[in-house]
Coordinates of C-alpha atoms in Angstrom, one line a residue:
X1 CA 0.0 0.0 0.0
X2 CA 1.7 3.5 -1.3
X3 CA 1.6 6.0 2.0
X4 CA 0.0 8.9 1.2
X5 CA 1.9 12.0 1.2
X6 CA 1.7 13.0 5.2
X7 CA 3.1 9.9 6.2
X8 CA 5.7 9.9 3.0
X9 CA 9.0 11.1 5.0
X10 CA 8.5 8.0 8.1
X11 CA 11.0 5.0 7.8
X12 CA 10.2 3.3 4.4
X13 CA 13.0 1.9 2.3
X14 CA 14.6 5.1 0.5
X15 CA 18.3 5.7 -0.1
X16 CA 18.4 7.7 2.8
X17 CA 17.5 4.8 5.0
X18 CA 19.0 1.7 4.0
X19 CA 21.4 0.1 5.9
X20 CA 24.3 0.4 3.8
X21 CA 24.1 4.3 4.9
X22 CA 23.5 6.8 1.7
X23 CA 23.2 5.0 -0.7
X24 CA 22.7 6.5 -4.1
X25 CA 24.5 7.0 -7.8
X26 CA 27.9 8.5 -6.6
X27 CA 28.7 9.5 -10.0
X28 CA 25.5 11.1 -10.9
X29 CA 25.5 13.1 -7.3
X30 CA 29.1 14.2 -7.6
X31 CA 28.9 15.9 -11.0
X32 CA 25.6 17.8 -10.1
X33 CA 27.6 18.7 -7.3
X34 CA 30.7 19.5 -8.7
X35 CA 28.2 21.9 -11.2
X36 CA 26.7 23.7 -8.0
X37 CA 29.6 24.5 -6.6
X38 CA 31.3 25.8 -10.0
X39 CA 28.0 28.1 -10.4
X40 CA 28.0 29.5 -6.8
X41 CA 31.6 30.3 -7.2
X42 CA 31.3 31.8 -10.3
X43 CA 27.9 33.7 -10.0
X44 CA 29.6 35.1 -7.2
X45 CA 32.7 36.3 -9.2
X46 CA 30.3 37.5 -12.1
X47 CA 27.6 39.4 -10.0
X48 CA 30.2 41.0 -7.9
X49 CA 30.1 44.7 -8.9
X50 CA 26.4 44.5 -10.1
X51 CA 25.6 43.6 -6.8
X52 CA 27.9 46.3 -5.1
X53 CA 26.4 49.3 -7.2
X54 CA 22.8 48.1 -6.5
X55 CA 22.7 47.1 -3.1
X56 CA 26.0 48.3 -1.7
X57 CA 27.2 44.7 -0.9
X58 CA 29.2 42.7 -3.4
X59 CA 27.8 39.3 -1.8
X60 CA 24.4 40.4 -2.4
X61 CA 23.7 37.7 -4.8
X62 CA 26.3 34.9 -3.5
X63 CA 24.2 35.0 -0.5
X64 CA 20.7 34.3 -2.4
X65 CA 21.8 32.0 -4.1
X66 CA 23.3 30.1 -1.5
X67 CA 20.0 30.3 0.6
X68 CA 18.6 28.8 -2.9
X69 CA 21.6 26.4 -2.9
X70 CA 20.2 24.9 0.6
X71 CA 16.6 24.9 -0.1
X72 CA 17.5 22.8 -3.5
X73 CA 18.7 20.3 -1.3
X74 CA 16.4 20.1 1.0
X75 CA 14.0 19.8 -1.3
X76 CA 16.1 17.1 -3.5
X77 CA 16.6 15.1 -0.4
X78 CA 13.0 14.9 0.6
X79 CA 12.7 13.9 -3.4
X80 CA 14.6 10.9 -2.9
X81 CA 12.6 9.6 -0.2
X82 CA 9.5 9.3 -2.2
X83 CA 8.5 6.0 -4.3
X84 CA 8.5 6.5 -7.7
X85 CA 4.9 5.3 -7.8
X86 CA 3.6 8.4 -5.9
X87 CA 4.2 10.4 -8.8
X88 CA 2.5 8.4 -11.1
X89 CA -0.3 7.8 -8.9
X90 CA 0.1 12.1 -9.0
X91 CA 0.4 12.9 -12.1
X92 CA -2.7 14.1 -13.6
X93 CA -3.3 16.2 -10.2
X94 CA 0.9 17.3 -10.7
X95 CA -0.2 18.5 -14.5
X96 CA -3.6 20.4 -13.0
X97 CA -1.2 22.2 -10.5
X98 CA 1.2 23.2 -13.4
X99 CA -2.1 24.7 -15.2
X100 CA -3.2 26.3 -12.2
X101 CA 0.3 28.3 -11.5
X102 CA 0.8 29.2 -15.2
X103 CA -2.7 30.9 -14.7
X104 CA -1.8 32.3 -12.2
X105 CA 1.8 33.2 -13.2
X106 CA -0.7 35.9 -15.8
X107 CA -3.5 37.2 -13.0
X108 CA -2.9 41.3 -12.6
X109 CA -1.2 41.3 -9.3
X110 CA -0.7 38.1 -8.7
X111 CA 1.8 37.4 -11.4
X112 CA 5.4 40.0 -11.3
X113 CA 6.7 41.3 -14.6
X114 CA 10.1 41.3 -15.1
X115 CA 12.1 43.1 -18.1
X116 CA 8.6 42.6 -19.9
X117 CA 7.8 39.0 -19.0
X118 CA 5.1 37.9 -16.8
X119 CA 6.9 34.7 -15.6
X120 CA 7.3 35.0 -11.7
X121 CA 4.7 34.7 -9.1
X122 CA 6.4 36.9 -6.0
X123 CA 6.1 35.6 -2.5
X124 CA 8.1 38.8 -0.4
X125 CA 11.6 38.6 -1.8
X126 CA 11.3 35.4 -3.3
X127 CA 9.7 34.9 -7.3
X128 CA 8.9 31.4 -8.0
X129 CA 9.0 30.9 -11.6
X130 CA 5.5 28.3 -12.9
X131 CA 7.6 27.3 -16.0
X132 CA 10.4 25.6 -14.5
X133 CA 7.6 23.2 -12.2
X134 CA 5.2 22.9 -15.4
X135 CA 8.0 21.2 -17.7
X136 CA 9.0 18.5 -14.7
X137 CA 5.1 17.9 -14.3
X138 CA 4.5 17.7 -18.2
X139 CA 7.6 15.0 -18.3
X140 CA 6.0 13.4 -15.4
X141 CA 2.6 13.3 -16.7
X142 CA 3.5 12.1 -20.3
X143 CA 5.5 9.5 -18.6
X144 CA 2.5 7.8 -17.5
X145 CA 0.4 8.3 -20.4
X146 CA 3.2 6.1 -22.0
X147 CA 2.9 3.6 -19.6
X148 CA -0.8 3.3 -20.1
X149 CA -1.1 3.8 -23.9
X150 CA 1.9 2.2 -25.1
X151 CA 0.5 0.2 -27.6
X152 CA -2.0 3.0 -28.6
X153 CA 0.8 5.5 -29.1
X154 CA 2.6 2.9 -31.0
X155 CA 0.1 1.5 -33.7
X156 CA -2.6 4.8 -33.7
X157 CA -2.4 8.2 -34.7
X158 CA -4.7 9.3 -32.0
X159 CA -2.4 7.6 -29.4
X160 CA 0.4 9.8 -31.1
X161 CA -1.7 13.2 -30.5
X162 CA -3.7 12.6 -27.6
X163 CA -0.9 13.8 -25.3
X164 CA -0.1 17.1 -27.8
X165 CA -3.9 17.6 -26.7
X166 CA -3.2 18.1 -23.4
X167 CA 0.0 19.8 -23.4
X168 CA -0.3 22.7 -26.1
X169 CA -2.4 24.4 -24.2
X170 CA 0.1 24.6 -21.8
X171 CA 2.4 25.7 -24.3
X172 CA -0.1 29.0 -25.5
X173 CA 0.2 29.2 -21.6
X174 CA 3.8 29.4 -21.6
X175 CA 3.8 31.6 -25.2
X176 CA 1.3 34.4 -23.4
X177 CA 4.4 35.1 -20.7
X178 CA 6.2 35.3 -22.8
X179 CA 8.5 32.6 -22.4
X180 CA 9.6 30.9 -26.1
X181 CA 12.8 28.8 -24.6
X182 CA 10.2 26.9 -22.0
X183 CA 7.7 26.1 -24.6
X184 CA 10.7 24.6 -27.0
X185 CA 12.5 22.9 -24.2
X186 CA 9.3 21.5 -22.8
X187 CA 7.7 20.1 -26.3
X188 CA 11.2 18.8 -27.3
X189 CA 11.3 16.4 -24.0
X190 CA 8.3 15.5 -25.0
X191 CA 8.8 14.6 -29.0
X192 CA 12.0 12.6 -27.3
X193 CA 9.6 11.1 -24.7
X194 CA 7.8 9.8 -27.3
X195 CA 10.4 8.5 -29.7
X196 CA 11.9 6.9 -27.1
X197 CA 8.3 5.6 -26.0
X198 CA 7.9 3.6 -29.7
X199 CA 6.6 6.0 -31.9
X200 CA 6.9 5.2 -35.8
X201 CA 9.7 6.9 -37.6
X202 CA 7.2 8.5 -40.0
X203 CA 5.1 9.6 -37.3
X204 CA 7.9 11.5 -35.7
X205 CA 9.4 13.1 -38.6
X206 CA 6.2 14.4 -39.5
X207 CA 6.1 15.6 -35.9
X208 CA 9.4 17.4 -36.4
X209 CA 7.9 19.1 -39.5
X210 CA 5.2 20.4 -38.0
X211 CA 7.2 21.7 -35.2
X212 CA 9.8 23.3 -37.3
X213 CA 7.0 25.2 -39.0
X214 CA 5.2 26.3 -35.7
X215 CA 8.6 27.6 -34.7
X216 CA 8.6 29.7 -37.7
X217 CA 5.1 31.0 -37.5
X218 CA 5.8 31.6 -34.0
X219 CA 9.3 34.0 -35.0
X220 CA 7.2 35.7 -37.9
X221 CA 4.6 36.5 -35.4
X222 CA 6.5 38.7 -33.2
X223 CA 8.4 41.5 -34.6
X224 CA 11.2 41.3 -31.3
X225 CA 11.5 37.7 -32.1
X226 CA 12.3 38.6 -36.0
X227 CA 14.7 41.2 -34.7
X228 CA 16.5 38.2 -32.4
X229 CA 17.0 36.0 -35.3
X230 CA 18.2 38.6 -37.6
X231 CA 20.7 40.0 -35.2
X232 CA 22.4 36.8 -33.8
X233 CA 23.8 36.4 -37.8
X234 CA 25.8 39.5 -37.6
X235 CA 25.6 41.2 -34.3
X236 CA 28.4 43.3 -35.0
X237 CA 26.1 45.2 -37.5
X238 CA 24.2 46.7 -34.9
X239 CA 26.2 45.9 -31.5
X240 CA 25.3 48.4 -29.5
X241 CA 21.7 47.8 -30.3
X242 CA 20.2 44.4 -31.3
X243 CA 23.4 42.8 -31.2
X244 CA 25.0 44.2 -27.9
X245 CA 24.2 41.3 -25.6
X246 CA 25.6 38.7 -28.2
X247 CA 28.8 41.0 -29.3
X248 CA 30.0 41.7 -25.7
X249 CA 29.7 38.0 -24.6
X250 CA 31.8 36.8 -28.1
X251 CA 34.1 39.6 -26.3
X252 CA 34.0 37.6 -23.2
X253 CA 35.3 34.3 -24.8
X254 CA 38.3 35.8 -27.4
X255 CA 39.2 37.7 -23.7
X256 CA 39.6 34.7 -22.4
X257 CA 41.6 32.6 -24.9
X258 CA 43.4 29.3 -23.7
X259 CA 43.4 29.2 -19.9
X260 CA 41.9 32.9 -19.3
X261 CA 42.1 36.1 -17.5
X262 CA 41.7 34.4 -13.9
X263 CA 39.0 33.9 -11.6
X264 CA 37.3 37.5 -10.5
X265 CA 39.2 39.4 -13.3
X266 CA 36.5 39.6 -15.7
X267 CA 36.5 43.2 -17.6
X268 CA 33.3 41.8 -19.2
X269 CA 31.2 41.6 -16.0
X270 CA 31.7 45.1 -15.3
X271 CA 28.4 46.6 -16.4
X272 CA 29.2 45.6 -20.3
X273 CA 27.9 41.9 -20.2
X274 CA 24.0 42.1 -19.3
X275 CA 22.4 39.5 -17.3
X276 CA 26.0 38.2 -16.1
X277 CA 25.1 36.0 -13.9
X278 CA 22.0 34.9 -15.3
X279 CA 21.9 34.2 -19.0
X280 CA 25.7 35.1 -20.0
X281 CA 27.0 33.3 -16.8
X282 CA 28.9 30.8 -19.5
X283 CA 30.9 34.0 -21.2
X284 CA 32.0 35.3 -17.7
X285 CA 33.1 31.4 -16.8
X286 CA 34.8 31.1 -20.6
X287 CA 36.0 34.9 -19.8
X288 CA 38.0 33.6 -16.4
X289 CA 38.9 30.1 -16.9
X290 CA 39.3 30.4 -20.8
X291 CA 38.8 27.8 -23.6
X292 CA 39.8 25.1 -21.7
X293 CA 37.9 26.1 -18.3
X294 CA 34.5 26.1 -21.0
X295 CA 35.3 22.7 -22.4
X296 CA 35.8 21.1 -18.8
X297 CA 32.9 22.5 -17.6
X298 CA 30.7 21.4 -21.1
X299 CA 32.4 18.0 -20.2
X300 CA 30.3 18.2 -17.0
X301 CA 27.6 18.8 -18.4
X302 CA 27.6 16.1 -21.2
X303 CA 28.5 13.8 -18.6
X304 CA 25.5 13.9 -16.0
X305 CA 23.1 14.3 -19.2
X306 CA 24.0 11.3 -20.0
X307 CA 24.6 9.3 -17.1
X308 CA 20.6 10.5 -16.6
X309 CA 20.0 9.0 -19.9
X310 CA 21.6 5.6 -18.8
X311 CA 19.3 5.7 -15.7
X312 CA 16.6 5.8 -18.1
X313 CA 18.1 2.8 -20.2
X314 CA 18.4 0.5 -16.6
X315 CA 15.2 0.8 -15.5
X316 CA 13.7 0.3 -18.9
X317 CA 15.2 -2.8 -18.7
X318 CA 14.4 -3.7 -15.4
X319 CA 10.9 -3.6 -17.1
X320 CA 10.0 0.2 -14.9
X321 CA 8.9 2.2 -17.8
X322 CA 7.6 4.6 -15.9
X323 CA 10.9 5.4 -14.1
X324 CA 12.6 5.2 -17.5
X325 CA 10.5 7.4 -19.8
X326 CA 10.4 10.3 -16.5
X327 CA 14.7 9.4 -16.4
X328 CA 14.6 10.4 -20.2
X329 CA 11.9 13.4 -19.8
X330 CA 14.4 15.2 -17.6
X331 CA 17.4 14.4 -19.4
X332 CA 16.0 16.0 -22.5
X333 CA 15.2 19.1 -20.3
X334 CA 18.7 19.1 -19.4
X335 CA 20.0 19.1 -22.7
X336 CA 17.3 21.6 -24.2
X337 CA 18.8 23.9 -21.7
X338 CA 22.5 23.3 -22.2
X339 CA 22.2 23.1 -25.9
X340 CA 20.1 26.9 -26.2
X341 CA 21.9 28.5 -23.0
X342 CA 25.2 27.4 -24.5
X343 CA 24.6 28.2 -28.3
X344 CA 23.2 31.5 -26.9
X345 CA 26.0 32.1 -25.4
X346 CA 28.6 31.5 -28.3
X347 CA 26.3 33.0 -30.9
X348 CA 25.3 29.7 -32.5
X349 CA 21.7 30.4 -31.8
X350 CA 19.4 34.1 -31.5
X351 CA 19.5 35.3 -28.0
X352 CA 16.8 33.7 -25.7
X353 CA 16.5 34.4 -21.6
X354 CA 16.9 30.9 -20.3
X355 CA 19.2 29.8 -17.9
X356 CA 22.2 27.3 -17.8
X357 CA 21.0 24.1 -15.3
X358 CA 22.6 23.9 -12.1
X359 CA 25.1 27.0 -12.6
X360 CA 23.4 30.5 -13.8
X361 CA 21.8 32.8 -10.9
X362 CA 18.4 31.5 -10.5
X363 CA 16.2 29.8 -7.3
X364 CA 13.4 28.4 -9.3
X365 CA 15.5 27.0 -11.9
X366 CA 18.1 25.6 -9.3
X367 CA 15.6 24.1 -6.9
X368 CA 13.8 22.3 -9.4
X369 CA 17.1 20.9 -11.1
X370 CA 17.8 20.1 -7.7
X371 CA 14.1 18.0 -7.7
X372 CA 15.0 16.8 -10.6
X373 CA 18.1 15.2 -9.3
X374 CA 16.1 13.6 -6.7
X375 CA 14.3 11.8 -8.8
X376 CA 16.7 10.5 -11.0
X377 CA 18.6 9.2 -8.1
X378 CA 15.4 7.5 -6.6
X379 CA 14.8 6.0 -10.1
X380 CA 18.3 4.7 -10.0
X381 CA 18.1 3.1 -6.6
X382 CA 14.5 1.6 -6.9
X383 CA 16.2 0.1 -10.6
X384 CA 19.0 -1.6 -8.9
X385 CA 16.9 -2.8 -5.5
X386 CA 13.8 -3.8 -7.4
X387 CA 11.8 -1.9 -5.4
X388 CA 10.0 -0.2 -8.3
X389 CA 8.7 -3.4 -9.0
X390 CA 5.2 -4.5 -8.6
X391 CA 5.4 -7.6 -6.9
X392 CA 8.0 -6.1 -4.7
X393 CA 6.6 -5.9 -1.0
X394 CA 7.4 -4.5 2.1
X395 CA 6.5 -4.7 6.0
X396 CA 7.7 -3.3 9.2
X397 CA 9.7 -6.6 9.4
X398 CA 12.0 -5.3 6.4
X399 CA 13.7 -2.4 8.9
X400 CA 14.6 -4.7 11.7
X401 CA 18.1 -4.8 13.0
X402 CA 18.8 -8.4 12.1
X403 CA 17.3 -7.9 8.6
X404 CA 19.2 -8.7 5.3
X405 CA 20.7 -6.3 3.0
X406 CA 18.1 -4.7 0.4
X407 CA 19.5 -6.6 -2.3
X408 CA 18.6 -10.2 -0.3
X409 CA 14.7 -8.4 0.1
X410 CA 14.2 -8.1 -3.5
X411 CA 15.1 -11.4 -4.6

């Protein structure tokens, strides 16, 4: 019998509570790590004098994001205590919440506009942004529509759309913000989701097509948008206008060359870079620790995107689809968020506000990556003790002293 969400954080087998100690996927925890700590140390460096002419304290911003640092934990530890099942006993409720804030996120006075987005819903200091929970719920969601339609999604048509039903509504949602890097990230987990979930080769591509022309129908609607992709070609044609962002960050990385200008001497971060430790957190990194700093760090980020992918591949041969297609759902939210962040960054792609997982300035973002994390160690776990399985059960007998390892239990 699943607990219900009260009586979720009592002694029940979790990785926190097993009696080999903590025991989780060292790998995948140490490079998420290793990315939190690299992003607090250089959001600190980069935010520096921004923070000192604002506020009068050069740690203003260190200091938040630390606070958001220790929430993200919190709340990723409390992640990995719950059974996988509870969220897919959750998630149509999880995708009514994600509606319900992205209204919300647009209500006069509820919602707080921000450089001329309507993205954050502000609790006293704090702004929670609705975006960054709706794409987790979406994955989560679609994860168990795959589970329960597989064969429909695979041999129908109306298996294919059904879920494209549901979510592009929350992508006009997302659109009316505006917020254009959400909607692509979110709908290109979920085209991924559903490749990965058995979808015909001809089904997809035509999927692709249609997305490819929605994305252009979407830049010719909105002149700024227009103005973005024109500008990213050639921002040197207008650089203190369209192109000013885009030109002062490519400044940023032929600063730093090889190994850099060292950490904190950034010339870039000094009120010529925008958004420094936000969006262009990657040019002030590149800027410091040079060529070589950006490809160890891009390293990084390959590497836990695809470790999560490999999560996804184990439990979908431990025969936990569920686990597996919400392991590749995330993954693909990663790398959405990499890829535009980082081609953003180096002027490979028009300039678009969304932030770099794990390392730019953000507590929304970092909190739910944070979640996120949780859950792909849980998956993990529960695919190598069998304890997502079905016919896996448990009793208050299982947590006795004299009990056998978890590994004996789930034989």
């Amino acid at each position: 019998m699943l607990p219900t969400l009260p009586g979720m954080f009592r002694p029940y087998p979790s990785p926190l509570l097993s009696r080999r100690g903590i025991d989780v996927d060292f790998p995948m925890l140490a490079g998420c790590l290793a990315l939190l700590g690299l992003g607090l140390v250089m959001i600190t460096s980069a935010s520096s004098e921004v923070a000192a002419a604002q506020t009068g304290n050069p740690l203003y911003h260190m200091i938040r994001h630390l606070i958001y640092v220790a929430i993200g934990l919190v709340a990723g530890g409390l992640t990995l205590m719950i059974p996988m099942a509870f969220w897919q006993n959750m998630s149509w409720k999880l995708l009514l919440v994600g509606f319900a804030l992205l209204v919300l996120v647009l209500v006069p006075g509820i919602g707080r506009e921000v450089n001329g987005s309507m993205r954050w819903i502000g609790f006293g200091m704090f702004n929670v942004q609705p975006s960054e929970l709706a794409k987790v719920f979406a994955v989560i969601f679609l994860a168990g529509y795959l589970v329960r339609r597989q064969e429909e999604v695979r041999e129908s048509w109306m298996g294919f759309f059904k879920p494209f039903i549901v979510l592009m509504p929350m992508a006009f949602l997302l659109l009316m913000e505006p917020d254009f890097g959400a909607t692509v990230v979110m709908m290109g987990a979920a085209a991924a989701m559903l490749f990965l979930g058995g979808v015909g080769l001809f089904r997809f591509g035509l999927l692709v097509a249609l997305a490819v022309a929605a994305v252009f129908i979407l830049v010719q609607a909105q002149p700024y948008r227009m103005a973005r992709l024109t500008s990213f070609t050639d921002p040197w044609a207008d650089q203190f206008g369209s192109g000013y962002q885009l030109s002062q960050a490519l400044i940023a990385f032929g600063r730093g060359e090889w190994f850099g200008v060292g950490l904190g001497n950034s010339v870039q971060k000094q009120f010529y870079l925008p958004e420094a430790h936000t969006d262009f957190v990657f040019s002030v990194l590149a800027e410091e620790l040079g060529l070589i700093g950006a490809l160890l760090t891009l390293g990084l980020f390959v590497f836990v995107t695809v470790r999560a992918l490999y999560i996804g591949l184990w439990a979908e041969k431990a025969g936990q689809f569920f686990s597996a297609y919400v392991a590749y759902g995330l993954a693909f939210l990663w790398i959405g968020q990499f890829l535009i962040n980082i081609g953003v960054n180096v002027g490979l792609l028009p300039t678009k506000g969304l932030t770099l997982p794990f390392l730019s300035y953000g507590g929304s973002s970092l909190v739910v990556c944070c979640i996120c994390l949780g859950l792909l160690l849980r998956i993990e776990w529960e695919r190598r003790t069998q304890l997502g399985n079905e016919e896996t059960e448990f009793s208050e007998e299982d947590f006795a002293e004299d009990q056998p390892p978890l590994r004996e239990l789930s034989r």
